[in-house]
Coordinates of C-alpha atoms in Angstrom, one line a residue:
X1 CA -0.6 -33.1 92.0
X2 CA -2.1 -33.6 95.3
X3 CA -2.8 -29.9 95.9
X4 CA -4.8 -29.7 92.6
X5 CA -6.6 -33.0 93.2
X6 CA -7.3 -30.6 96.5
X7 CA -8.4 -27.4 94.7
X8 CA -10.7 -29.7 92.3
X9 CA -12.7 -31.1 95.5
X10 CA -13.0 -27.6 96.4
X11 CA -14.5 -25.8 93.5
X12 CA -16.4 -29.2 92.4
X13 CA -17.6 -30.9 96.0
X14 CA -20.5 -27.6 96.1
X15 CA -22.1 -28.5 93.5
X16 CA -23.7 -31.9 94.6
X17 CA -22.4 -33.6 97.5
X18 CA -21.5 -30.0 99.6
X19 CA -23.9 -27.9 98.1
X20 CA -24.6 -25.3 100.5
X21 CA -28.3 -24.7 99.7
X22 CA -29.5 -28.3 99.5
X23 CA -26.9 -30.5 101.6
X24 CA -26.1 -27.3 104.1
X25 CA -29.3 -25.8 104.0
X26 CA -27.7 -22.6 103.8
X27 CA -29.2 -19.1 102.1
X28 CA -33.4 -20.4 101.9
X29 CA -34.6 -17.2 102.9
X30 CA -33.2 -15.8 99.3
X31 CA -34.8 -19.0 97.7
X32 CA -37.8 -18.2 98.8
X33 CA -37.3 -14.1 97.5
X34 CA -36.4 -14.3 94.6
X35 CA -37.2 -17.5 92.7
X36 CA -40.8 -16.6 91.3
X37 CA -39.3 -15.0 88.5
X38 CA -35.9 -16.6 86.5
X39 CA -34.4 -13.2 85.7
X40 CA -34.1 -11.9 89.6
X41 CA -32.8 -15.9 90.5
X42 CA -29.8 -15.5 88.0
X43 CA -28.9 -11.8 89.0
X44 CA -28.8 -12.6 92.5
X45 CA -27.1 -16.0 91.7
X46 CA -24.2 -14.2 90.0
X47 CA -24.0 -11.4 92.6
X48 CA -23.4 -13.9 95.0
X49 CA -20.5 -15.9 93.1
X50 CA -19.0 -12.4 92.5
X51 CA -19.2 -11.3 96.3
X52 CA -18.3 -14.5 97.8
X53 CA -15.7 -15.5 96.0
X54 CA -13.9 -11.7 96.2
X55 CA -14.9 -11.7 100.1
X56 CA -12.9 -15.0 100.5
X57 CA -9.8 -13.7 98.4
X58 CA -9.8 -10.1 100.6
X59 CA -10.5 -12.1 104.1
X60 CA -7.9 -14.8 103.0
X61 CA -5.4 -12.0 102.3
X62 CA -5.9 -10.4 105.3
X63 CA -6.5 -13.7 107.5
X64 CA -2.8 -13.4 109.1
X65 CA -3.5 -9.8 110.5
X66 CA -7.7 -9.4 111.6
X67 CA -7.8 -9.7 115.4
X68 CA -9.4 -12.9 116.6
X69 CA -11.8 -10.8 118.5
X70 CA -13.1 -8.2 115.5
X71 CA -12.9 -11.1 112.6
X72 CA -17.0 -10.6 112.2
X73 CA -16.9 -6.8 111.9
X74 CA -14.3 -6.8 109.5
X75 CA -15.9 -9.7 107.4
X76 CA -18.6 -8.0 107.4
X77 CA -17.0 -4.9 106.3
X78 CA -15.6 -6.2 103.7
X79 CA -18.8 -8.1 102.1
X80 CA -21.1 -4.8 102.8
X81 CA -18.4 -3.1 100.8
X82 CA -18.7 -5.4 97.8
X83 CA -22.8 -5.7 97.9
X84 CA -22.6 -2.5 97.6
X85 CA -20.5 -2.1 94.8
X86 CA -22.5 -4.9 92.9
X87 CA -26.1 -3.1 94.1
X88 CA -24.7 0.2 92.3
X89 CA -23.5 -1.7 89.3
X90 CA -27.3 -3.4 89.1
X91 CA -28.9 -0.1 89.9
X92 CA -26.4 1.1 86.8
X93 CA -27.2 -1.5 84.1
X94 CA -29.9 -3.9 84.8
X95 CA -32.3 -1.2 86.5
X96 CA -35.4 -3.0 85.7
X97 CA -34.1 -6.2 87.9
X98 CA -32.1 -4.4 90.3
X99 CA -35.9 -3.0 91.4
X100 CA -37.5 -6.4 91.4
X101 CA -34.4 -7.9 93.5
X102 CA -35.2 -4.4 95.5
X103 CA -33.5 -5.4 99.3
X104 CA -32.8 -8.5 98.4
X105 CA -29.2 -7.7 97.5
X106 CA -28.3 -5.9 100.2
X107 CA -29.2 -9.0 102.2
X108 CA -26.3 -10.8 100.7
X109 CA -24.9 -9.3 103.5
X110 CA -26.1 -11.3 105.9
X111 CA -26.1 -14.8 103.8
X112 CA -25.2 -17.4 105.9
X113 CA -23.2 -18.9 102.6
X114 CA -21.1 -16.1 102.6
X115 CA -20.2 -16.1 106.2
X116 CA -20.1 -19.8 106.7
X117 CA -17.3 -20.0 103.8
X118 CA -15.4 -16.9 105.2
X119 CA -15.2 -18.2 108.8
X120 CA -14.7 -22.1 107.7
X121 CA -12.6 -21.8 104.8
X122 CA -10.9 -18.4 103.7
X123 CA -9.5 -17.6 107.3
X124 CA -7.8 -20.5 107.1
X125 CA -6.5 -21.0 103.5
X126 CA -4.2 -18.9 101.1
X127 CA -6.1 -16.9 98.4
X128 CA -6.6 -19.2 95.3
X129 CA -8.1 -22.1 97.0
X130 CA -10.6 -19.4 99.0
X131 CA -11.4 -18.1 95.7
X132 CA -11.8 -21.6 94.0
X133 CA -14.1 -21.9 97.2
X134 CA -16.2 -19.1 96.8
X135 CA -17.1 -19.5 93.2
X136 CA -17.5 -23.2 94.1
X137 CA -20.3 -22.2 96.4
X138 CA -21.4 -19.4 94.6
X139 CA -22.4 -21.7 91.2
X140 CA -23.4 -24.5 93.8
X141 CA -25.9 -21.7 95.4
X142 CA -27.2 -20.2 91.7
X143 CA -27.7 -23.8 90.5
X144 CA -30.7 -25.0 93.3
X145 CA -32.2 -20.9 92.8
X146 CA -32.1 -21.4 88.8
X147 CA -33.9 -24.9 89.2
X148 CA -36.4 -23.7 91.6
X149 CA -37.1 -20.4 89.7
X150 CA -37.5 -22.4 87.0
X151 CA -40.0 -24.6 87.6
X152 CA -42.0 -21.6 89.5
X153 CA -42.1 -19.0 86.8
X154 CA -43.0 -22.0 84.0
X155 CA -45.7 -23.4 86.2
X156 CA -47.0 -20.4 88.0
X157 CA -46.8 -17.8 85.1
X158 CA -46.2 -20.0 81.6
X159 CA -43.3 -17.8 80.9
X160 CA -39.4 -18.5 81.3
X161 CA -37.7 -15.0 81.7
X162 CA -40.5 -13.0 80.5
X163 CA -41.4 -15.0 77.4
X164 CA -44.5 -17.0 77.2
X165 CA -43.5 -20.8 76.6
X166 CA -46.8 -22.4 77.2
X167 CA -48.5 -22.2 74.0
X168 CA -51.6 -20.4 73.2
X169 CA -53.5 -23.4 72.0
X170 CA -52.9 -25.1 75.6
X171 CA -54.7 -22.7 77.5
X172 CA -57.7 -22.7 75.2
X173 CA -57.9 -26.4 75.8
X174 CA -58.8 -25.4 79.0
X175 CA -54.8 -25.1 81.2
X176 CA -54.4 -23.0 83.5
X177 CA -51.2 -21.5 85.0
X178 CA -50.6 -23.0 88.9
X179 CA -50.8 -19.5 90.6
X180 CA -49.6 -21.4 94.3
X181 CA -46.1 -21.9 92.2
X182 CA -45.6 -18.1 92.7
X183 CA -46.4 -17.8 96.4
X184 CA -43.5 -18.6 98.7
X185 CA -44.4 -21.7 100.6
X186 CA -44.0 -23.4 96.7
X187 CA -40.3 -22.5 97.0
X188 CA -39.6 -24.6 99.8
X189 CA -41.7 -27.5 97.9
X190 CA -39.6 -27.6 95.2
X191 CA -36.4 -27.2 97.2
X192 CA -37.6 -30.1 99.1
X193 CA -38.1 -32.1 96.1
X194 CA -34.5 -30.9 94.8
X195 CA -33.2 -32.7 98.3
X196 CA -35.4 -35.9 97.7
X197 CA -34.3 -36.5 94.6
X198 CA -30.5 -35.4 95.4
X199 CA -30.8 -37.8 98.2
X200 CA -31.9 -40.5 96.5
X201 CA -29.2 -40.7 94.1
X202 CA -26.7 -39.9 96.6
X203 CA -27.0 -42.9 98.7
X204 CA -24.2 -41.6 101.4
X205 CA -26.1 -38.5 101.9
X206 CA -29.3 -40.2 103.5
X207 CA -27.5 -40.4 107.2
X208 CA -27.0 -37.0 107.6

């Protein structure tokens, strides 16, 4: 009982109160990528649950053997290994936003999510709670870059994943799409209005 009360704070704690984008402030550099446009957000969302949460089952399995002194290179190894796999598999059926992610992906390899949860968590825990873990964080990190390109492409572009929303009749009454919600600087904005309001409901946050 205790151990799945355990694995439950594990998968569930990312999404609010250990939320590695806005609690850890972990991974804005793909926030600020990625997030003009909803499609590239959820792509690169997914490929990241996929490739953490793998990376932490492969590192966890092999925790008991990688020498102290090459545990980097061979997390690294492995995650390169899996971006990889996922950039081929994007490059095989989603084409269109495998170009618009562009390098993008192969930066996963250097997300400080990924490596954070390897070194904290899956070297030090057996494989199912390091894979609970990395989707944990994974959904947790795809969350804040789903909200944020939300709100970007529908106010910079009136479109939510390519489809105009904003009707017609609204711009001939004189709107106007805000063209600043597609330039990076308006990604940290609205991730700093995600951590405002996430801060303000959780009270026990505010000290840290």
């Amino acid at each position: 009982m205790a151990e799945k009360i355990k694995n439950s704070r594990v998968f569930l704690n990312p999404f609010s109160k250990d939320n590695p984008v806005i609690v850890q402030v972990l991974g804005i550099c793909s926030v600020l990528a990625v997030t003009a446009k909803l499609a590239p957000a959820m792509v690169m969302g997914i490929s990241v649950i996929a490739v953490l949460a793998f990376s932490n089952v492969i590192i966890s399995l092999l925790r008991n053997t990688i020498p102290t002194n090459i545990r980097i290179i061979v997390q690294l190894v492995v995650v390169a290994g899996l971006v990889v796999m996922v950039s081929q598999l994007l490059a095989a059926y989603a084409y269109e936003v495998s170009v618009q992610l562009s390098v993008f992906i192969g930066l996963i390899i250097t997300n400080c999510i990924l490596m954070g949860r390897l070194e904290a968590f899956a070297l030090g825990n057996k494989p199912w709670p390091s894979f609970l873990d990395g989707v944990g964080n994974g959904i947790g990190y795809a969350v804040i870059l789903v909200i944020v390109a939300f709100f970007r492409e529908l106010l910079g572009s009136g479109t939510l994943l390519g489809y105009q929303v904003v009707p017609d009749s609204f711009y001939e009454l004189g709107y106007v799409n805000n063209g600043l919600m597609i330039l990076p600087p308006m990604a940290l904005i609205v991730v700093a209005c995600i951590i405002w309001v996430h801060r303000s409901i959780n009270k026990d946050l505010q000290e840290q």
